[in-house]
Short mmCIF file of C-alpha atoms in Angstrom, two decimals:
data_model
loop_
_atom_site.label_atom_id
_atom_site.label_comp_id
_atom_site.label_asym_id
_atom_site.label_seq_id
_atom_site.Cartn_x
_atom_site.Cartn_y
_atom_site.Cartn_z
CA SER A 43 60.13 32.21 117.59
CA GLU A 44 60.81 28.48 117.81
CA GLN A 45 64.45 29.07 118.78
CA ARG A 46 63.40 31.63 121.39
CA GLN A 47 60.89 29.23 122.96
CA SER A 48 63.54 26.49 122.99
CA ARG A 49 65.94 28.79 124.85
CA ILE A 50 63.24 29.75 127.36
CA GLU A 51 62.49 26.07 128.03
CA ALA A 52 66.21 25.30 128.44
CA ILE A 53 66.66 28.10 130.99
CA LYS A 54 63.50 27.08 132.83
CA SER A 55 64.73 23.47 132.95
CA ALA A 56 68.18 24.54 134.21
CA ILE A 57 66.58 26.63 136.96
CA GLY A 58 64.42 23.68 137.95
CA LEU A 59 67.45 21.41 138.24
CA LEU A 60 69.65 23.89 140.09
CA VAL A 61 67.11 24.96 142.71
CA ARG A 62 66.68 21.37 143.83
CA ASN A 63 70.02 21.67 145.62
CA PRO A 64 69.50 23.70 148.81
CA GLN A 65 73.15 24.80 148.73
CA VAL A 66 72.78 26.56 145.39
CA MET A 67 72.34 30.34 145.41
CA LEU A 68 70.98 31.10 141.95
CA TYR A 69 70.77 34.57 140.43
CA ILE A 70 69.79 35.23 136.82
CA ASP A 71 71.82 37.73 134.81
CA ALA A 72 69.22 40.35 133.82
CA GLY A 73 71.44 42.60 131.73
CA HIS A 74 71.89 46.28 132.44
CA PRO A 75 70.09 49.57 131.79
CA GLY A 76 72.23 50.41 128.74
CA TRP A 77 71.40 47.16 126.99
CA ILE A 78 67.75 46.27 127.49
CA ASN A 79 65.26 49.03 126.79
CA ASP A 80 62.05 47.03 126.85
CA LEU A 81 61.76 46.08 130.50
CA GLN A 82 58.29 44.62 130.05
CA ALA A 83 59.57 42.15 127.45
CA LEU A 84 62.39 41.13 129.82
CA ILE A 85 59.95 40.79 132.72
CA ASP A 86 57.72 38.58 130.58
CA VAL A 87 60.66 36.28 129.77
CA LEU A 88 61.81 36.20 133.39
CA ARG A 89 58.31 35.11 134.38
CA GLN A 90 58.32 32.41 131.68
CA VAL A 91 61.57 30.91 132.99
CA ASP A 92 60.24 30.94 136.59
CA ALA A 93 62.75 33.50 137.85
CA ASP A 94 60.77 33.66 141.08
CA ARG A 95 62.17 30.21 141.93
CA THR A 96 65.68 31.69 142.17
CA GLN A 97 67.26 33.88 144.83
CA GLY A 98 67.02 36.83 142.46
CA LEU A 99 68.55 38.79 139.63
CA ALA A 100 72.04 40.08 138.95
CA VAL A 101 72.35 43.32 136.98
CA ASN A 102 75.30 45.07 135.34
CA VAL A 103 77.43 41.92 135.65
CA SER A 104 80.02 42.63 132.99
CA ASN A 105 79.58 46.25 132.02
CA PHE A 106 80.29 49.67 133.36
CA GLN A 107 76.90 51.24 133.89
CA ASP A 108 76.75 53.75 136.70
CA THR A 109 75.48 52.67 140.10
CA PRO A 110 72.36 54.89 140.27
CA SER A 111 71.15 53.65 136.86
CA SER A 112 71.84 50.03 137.81
CA ILE A 113 70.00 50.39 141.11
CA ASN A 114 66.97 51.96 139.43
CA TYR A 115 66.96 49.27 136.72
CA GLY A 116 67.25 46.47 139.28
CA LEU A 117 64.55 47.89 141.52
CA GLN A 118 62.14 48.20 138.60
CA LEU A 119 62.72 44.56 137.67
CA GLY A 120 62.58 43.30 141.23
CA ASP A 121 59.39 45.19 141.99
CA GLU A 122 57.62 43.88 138.88
CA LEU A 123 58.63 40.34 139.78
CA GLY A 124 57.23 40.37 143.32
CA ASN A 125 60.11 42.06 145.14
CA LEU A 126 62.68 39.60 143.79
CA HIS A 127 66.13 40.24 145.31
CA VAL A 128 68.56 42.07 143.02
CA ILE A 129 72.33 42.28 143.23
#
């Protein structure tokens, strides 16, 4: 629990520093549909790190999930987070 909160604070701090530069396009890696099953837990963490301060989320970055599943996964996350852009 303590380690998890420390990681959340570190990510939140990094986002805060990076978004100060108007030339930075920041997307958070949000996993993929074959890896994270509890979307609500992920959404809660993304809210805690202030993901809405970024340009959006990146899904299926380093795996081979099919496109329809990745699109559905990304849309679910983006919708829950206030229509956050997803790539």
